[in-house]
Structure formats: structure tokens, C-alpha cells
mmCIF file of C-alpha atoms and ligand atoms in Angstrom:
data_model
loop_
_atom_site.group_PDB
_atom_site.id
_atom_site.type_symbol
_atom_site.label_atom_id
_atom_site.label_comp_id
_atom_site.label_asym_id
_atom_site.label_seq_id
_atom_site.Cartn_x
_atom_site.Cartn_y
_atom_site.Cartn_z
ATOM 1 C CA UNK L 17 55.346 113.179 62.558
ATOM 2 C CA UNK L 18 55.124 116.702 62.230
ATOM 3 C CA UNK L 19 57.462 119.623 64.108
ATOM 4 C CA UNK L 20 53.738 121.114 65.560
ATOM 5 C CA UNK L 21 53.397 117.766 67.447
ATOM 6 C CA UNK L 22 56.091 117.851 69.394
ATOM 7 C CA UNK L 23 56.432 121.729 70.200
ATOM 8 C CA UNK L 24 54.506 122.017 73.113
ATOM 9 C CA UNK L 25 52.110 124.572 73.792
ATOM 10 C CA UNK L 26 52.657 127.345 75.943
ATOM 11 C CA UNK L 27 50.881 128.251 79.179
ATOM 12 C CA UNK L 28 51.480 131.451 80.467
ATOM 13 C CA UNK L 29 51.165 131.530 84.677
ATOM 14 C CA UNK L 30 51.064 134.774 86.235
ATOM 15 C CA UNK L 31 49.988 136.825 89.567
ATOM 16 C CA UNK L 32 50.513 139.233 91.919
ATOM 17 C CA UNK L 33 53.613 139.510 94.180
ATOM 18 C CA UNK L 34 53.276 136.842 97.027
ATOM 19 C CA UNK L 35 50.173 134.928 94.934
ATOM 20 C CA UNK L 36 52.346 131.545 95.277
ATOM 21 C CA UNK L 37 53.750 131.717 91.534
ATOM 22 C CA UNK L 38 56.553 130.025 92.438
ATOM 23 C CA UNK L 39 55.309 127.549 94.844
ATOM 24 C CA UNK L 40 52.780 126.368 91.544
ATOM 25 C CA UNK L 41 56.022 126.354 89.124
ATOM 26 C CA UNK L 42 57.658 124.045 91.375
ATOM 27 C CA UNK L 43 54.781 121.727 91.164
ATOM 28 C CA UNK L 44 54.998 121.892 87.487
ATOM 29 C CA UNK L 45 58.318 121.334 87.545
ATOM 30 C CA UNK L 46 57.926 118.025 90.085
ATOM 31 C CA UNK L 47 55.326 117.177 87.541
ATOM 32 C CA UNK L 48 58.037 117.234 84.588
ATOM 33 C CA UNK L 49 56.574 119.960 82.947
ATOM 34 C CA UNK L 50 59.502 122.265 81.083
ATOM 35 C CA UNK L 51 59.633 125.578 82.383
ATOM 36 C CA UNK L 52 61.464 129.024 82.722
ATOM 37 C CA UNK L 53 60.766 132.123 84.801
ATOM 38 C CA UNK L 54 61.343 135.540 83.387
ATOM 39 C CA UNK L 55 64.511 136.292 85.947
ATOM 40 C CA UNK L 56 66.261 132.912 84.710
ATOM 41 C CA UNK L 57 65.721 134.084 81.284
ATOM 42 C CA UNK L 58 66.825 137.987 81.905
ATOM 43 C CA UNK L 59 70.100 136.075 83.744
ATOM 44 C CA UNK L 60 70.665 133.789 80.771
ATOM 45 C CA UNK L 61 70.887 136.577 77.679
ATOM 46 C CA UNK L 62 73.692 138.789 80.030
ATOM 47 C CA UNK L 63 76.159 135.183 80.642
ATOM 48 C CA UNK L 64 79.570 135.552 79.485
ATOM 49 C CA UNK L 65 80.408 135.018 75.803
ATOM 50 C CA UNK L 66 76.928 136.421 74.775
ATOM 51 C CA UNK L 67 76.075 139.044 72.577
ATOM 52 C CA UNK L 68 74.231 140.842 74.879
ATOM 53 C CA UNK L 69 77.224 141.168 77.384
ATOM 54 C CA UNK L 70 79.185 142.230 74.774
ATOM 55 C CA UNK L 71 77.624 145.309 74.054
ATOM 56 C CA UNK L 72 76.775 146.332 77.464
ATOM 57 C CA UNK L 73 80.150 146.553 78.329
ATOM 58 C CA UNK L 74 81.362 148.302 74.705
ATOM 59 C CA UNK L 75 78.338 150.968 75.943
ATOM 60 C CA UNK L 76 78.905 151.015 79.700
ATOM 61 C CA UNK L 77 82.548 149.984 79.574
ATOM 62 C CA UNK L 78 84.357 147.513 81.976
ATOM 63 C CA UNK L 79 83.495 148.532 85.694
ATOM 64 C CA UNK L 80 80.336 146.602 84.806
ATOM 65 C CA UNK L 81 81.868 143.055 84.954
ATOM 66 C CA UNK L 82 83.606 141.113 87.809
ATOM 67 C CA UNK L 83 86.794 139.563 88.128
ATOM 68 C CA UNK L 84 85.050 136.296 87.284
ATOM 69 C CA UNK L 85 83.690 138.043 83.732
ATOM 70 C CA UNK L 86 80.384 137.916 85.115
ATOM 71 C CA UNK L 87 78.184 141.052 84.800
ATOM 72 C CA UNK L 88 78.496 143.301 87.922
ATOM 73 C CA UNK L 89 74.205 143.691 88.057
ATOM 74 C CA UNK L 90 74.738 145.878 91.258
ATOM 75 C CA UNK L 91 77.360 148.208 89.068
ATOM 76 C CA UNK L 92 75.198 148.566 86.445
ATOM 77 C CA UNK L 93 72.143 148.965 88.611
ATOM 78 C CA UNK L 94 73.834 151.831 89.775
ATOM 79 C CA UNK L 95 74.645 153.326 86.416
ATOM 80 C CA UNK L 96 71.541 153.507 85.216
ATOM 81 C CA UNK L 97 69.383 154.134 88.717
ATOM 82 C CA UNK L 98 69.941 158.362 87.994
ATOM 83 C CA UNK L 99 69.718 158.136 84.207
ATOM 84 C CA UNK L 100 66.213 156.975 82.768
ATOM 85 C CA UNK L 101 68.031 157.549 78.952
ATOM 86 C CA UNK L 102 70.779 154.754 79.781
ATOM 87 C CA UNK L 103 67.777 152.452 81.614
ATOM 88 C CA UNK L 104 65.972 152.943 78.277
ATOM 89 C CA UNK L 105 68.475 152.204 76.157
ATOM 90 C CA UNK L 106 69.291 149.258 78.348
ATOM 91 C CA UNK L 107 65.881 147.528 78.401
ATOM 92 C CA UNK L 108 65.562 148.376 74.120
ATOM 93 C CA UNK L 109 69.104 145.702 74.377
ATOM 94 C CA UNK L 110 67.789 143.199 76.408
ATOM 95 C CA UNK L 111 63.699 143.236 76.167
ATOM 96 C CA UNK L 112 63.891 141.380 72.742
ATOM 97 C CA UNK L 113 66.407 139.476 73.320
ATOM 98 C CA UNK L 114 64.864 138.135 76.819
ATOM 99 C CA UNK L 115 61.775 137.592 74.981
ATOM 100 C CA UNK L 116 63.678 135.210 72.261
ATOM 101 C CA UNK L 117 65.437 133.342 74.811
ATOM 102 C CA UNK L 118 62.261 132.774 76.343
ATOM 103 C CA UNK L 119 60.277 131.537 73.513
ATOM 104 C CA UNK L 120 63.192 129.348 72.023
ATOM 105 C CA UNK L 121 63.800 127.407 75.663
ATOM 106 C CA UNK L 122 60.336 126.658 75.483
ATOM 107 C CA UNK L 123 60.120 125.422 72.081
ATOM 108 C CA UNK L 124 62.851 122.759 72.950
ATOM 109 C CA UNK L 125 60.552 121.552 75.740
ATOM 110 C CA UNK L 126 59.651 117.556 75.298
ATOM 111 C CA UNK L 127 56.681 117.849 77.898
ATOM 112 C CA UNK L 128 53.214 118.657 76.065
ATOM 113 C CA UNK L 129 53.227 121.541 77.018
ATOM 114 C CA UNK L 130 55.213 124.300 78.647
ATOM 115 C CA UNK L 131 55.096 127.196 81.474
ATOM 116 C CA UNK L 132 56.580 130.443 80.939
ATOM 117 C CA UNK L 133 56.309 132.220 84.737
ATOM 118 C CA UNK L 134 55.875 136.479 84.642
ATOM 119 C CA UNK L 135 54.469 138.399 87.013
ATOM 120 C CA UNK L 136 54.556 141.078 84.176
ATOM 121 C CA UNK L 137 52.984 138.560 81.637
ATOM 122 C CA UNK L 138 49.685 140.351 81.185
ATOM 123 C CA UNK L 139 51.690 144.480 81.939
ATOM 124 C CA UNK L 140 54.178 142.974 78.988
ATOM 125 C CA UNK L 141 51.879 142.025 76.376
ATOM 126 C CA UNK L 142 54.070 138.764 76.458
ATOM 127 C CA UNK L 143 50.737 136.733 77.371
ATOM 128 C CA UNK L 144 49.586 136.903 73.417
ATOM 129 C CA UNK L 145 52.799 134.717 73.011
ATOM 130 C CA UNK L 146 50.385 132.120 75.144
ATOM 131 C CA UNK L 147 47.727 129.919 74.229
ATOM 132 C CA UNK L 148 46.726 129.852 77.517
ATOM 133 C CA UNK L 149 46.819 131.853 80.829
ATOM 134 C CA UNK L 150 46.807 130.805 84.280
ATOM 135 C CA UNK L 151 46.174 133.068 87.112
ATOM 136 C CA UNK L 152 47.635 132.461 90.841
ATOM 137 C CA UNK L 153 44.808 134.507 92.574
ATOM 138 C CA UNK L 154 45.249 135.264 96.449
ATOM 139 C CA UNK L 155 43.174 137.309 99.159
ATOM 140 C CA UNK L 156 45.156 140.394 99.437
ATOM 141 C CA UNK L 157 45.535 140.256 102.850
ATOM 142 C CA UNK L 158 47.094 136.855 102.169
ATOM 143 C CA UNK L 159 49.225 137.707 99.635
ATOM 144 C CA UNK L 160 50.550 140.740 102.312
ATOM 145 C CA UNK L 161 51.465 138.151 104.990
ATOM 146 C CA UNK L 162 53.040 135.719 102.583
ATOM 147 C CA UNK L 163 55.033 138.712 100.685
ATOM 148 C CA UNK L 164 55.952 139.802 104.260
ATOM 149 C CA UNK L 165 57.350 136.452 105.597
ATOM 150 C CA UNK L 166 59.200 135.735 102.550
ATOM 151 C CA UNK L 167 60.699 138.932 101.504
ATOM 152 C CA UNK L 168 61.273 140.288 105.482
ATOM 153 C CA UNK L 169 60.096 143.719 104.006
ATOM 154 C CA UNK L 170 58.268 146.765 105.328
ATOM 155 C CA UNK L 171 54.600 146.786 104.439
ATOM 156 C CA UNK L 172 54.744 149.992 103.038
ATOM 157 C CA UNK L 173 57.255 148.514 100.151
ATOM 158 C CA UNK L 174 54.470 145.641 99.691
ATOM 159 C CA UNK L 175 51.999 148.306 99.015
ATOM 160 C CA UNK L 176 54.184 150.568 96.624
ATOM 161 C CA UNK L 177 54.709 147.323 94.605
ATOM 162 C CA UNK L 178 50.866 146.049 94.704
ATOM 163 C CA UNK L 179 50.261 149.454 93.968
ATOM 164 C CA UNK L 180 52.609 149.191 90.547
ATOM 165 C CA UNK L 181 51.203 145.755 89.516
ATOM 166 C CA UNK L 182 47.910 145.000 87.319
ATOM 167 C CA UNK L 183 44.432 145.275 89.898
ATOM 168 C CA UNK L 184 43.692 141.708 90.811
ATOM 169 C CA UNK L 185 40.348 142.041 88.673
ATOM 170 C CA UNK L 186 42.214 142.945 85.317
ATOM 171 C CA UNK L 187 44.675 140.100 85.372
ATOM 172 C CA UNK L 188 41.707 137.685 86.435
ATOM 173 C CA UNK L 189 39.903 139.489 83.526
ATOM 174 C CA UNK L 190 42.832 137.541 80.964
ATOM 175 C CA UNK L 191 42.713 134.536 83.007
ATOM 176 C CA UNK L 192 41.620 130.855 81.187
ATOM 177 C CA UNK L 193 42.481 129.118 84.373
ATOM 178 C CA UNK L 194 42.565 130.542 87.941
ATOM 179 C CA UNK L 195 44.101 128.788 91.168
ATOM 180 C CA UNK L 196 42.813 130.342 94.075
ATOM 181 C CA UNK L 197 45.809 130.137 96.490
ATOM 182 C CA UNK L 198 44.048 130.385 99.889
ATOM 183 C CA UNK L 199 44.746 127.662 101.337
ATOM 184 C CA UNK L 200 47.625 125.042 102.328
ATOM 185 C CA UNK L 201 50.759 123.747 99.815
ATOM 186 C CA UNK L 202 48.894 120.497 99.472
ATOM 187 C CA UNK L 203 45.447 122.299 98.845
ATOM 188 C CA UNK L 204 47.656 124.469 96.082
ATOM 189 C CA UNK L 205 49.866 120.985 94.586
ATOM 190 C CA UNK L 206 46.111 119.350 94.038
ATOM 191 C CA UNK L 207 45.089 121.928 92.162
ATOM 192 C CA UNK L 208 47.906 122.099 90.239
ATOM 193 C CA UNK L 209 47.632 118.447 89.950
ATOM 194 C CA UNK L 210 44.463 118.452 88.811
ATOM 195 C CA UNK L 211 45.120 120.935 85.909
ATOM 196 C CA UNK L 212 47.884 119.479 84.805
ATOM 197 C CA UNK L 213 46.003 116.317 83.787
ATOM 198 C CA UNK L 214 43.428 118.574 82.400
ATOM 199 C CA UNK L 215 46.324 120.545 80.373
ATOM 200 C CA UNK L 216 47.487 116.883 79.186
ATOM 201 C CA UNK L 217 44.131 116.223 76.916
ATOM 202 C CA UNK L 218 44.596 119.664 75.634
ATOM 203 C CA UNK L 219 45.880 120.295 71.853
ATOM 204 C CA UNK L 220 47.766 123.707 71.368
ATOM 205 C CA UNK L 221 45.805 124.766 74.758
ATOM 206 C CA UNK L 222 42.438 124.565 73.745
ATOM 207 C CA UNK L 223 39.846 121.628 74.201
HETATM 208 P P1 ADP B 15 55.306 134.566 94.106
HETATM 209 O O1 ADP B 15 56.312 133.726 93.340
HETATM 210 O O2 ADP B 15 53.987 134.690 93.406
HETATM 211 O O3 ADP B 15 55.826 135.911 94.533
HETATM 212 P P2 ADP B 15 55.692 132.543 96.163
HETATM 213 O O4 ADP B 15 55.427 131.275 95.461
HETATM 214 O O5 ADP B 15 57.131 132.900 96.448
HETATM 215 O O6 ADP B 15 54.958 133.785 95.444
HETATM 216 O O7 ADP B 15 54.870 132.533 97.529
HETATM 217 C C1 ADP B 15 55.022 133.570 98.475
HETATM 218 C C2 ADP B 15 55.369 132.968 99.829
HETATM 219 O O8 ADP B 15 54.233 132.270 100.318
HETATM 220 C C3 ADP B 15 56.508 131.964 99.784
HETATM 221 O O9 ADP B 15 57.260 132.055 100.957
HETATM 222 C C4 ADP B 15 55.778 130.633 99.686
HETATM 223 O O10 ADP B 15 56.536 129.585 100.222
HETATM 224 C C5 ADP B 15 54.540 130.894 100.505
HETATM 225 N N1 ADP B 15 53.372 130.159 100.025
HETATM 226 C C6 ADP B 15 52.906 130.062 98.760
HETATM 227 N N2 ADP B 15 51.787 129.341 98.705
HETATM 228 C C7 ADP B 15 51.518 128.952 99.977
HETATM 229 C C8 ADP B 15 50.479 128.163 100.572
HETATM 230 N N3 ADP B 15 49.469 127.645 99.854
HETATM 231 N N4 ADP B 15 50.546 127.971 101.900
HETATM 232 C C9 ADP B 15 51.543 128.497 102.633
HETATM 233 N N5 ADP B 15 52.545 129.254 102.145
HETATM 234 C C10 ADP B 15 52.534 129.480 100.821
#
């Protein structure tokens, strides 16, 4: 047997804020599909005894860790909130290194294929990594209500970050698959369902 038969192939799943990304992860994940998120993966590459951690600290010295030797995010959230040059060199540390860590977990997946979750997957570029994309798509008004029960934010925030993310219409635009999130958990785990056993007679994500 060769290595390309059991690396599975990746699917990308995206959408906006409040689209029910994570609600359709879980489901993959209850269907024992392997799977990161793009926040696990940014929390992974900054643990203690990686590289990454290292040099954050030789740059931004120690009042960025804890007692624990756990990076302080809230520290260095604050050290680089005023200074776009530090935030920049920041993100040139960790963007490649996040994007590694996510490829590589997913290559050790034993499922057929795996899910990478980003809202920024089509804004990143990161969805060419993909052989396939799936698209969470939501009403807006919808996706305000949900975003607003969840996150117990103003509306105005929800609309400065809707405002920062890809128009619904571009992301659909990249879309090979699209879940249309309007309705109840169940409505959204059938779907999901019903992909995922349409995903299983894929090879490499195509037909
Ligand atoms: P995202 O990860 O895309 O930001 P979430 O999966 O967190 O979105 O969903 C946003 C909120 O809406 C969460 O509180 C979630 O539990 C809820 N939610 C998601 N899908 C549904 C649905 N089909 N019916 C009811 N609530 C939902």
C-alpha cells in the first residue's frame, strides 16, 4: 500500500461568523472524522518547550509568560495592540508555522479524509491547501441572532466584524459544497450526515 492511500484528503469548511462552523465540526467530529480548527492550531505552535515560544519571549522578553510558563496571550496582546511593526513581525513568526502545524496534524489523520475549520480559509489563501471546500452559508439576519446569543455582544461589533469578513457571495463563489444552515441542529447534523457519506466515495476529494 502506498503513503497517498492512507493520507486523507483535506476538506476545507469555512463561513461567516455565527454560520454554525462549529456546530458542523462537531458533527464531523461525532462522525470520526480527524479535525483541527485554526485557534487549536495557533494555541498549539506557542505551548511551552516550542520553538515558537522561545523566540517570542527572546523578542518580547519575559512579562509575556505566566508563572505556569504558559504564554501570557493578554500580555502580549497588549504589546503589540499600539505597535502594527511588532504585530507584523509577530504574525511573519507564527503564520508559517501555524500553517505547518496545521497541515502535518492533518496528514496523521486515519479517517479518509480530514477537516481543517477557518473562517479566514478563503481571506488566507490557505483554501488552495484543500481539495475541497465547504461553505456553512446562513441568512444574515440569522447569522446576527445566532452571533448575538452566543457571543452576548453589541450588534454594532457583529457588523464591524461581518463588515471585515469575505461578502457571503465571494466565499460561496469558492464553495464545492454548501450547507445552508437555516434551519434546526438536526436539519444541520443530516446534512452533514449526508455529505459525509458522499465525502466517503470520494478519492483525493474529487468524484
Ligand atoms: P461559527 O463557529 O460559524 O461562528 P457556531 O457553530 O458557533 O458558529 O454557531 C453560532 C451559534 O448558533 C452557536 O451558539 C450555535 O450553537 C448556534 N447554532 C448553530 N447552528 C444552529 C442551528 N442549526 N440551530 C440553532 N442554533 C444553531
Amino acid at each position: 500500500m502506498t503513503t497517498a492511500a492512507t493520507t486523507p484528503w483535506i476538506l476545507g469548511l469555512t463561513g461567516g461568523i455565527g454560520s454554525g462552523k462549529s456546530a458542523a465540526a462537531e458533527r464531523f467530529v461525532e462522525l470520526g472524522v480527524h479535525l483541527v480548527d485554526a485557534d487549536q492550531a495557533a494555541r498549539w505552535v506557542v505551548e511551552p518547550g516550542r520553538p515558537a515560544l522561545a523566540s517570542i519571549v527572546e523578542h518580547f522578553g519575559p512579562a509575556v509568560l505566566q508563572a505556569d510558563g504558559q504564554l501570557d496571550r493578554a500580555a502580549l496582546r497588549q504589546l503589540i495592540f499600539t505597535d502594527p511593526a511588532q504585530r507584523k513581525w509577530l504574525e511573519q513568526l507564527l503564520h508559517p508555522l501555524i500553517g505547518q502545524e496545521i497541515f502535518s496534524y492533518l496528514a496523521k489523520g486515519r479517517s479518509p479524509y480530514a477537516v481543517y475549520v477557518s473562517p479566514l480559509l478563503i481571506e488566507s489563501g490557505q483554501y488552495r491547501k484543500t481539495q475541497r471546500v465547504l461553505v456553512i452559508d446562513v441568512p444574515q439576519t440569522l447569522q446576527v441572532a445566532r452571533t448575538l446569543a452566543r457571543d452576548h455582544t453589541s450588534a454594532e461589533q457583529v457588523q464591524a466584524i461581518l463588515q471585515a469578513q469575505l461578502p457571503r457571495e465571494e466565499r460561496l463563489h469558492h464553495a464545492d459544497d454548501v450547507v445552508v444552515n437555516d434551519g434546526d441542529l438536526g436539519h444541520l447534523h443530516a446534512q452533514i450526515d449526508r455529505l459525509h457519506n458522499f465525502y466517503l466515495t470520494l478519492r483525493g476529494g474529487q468524484p
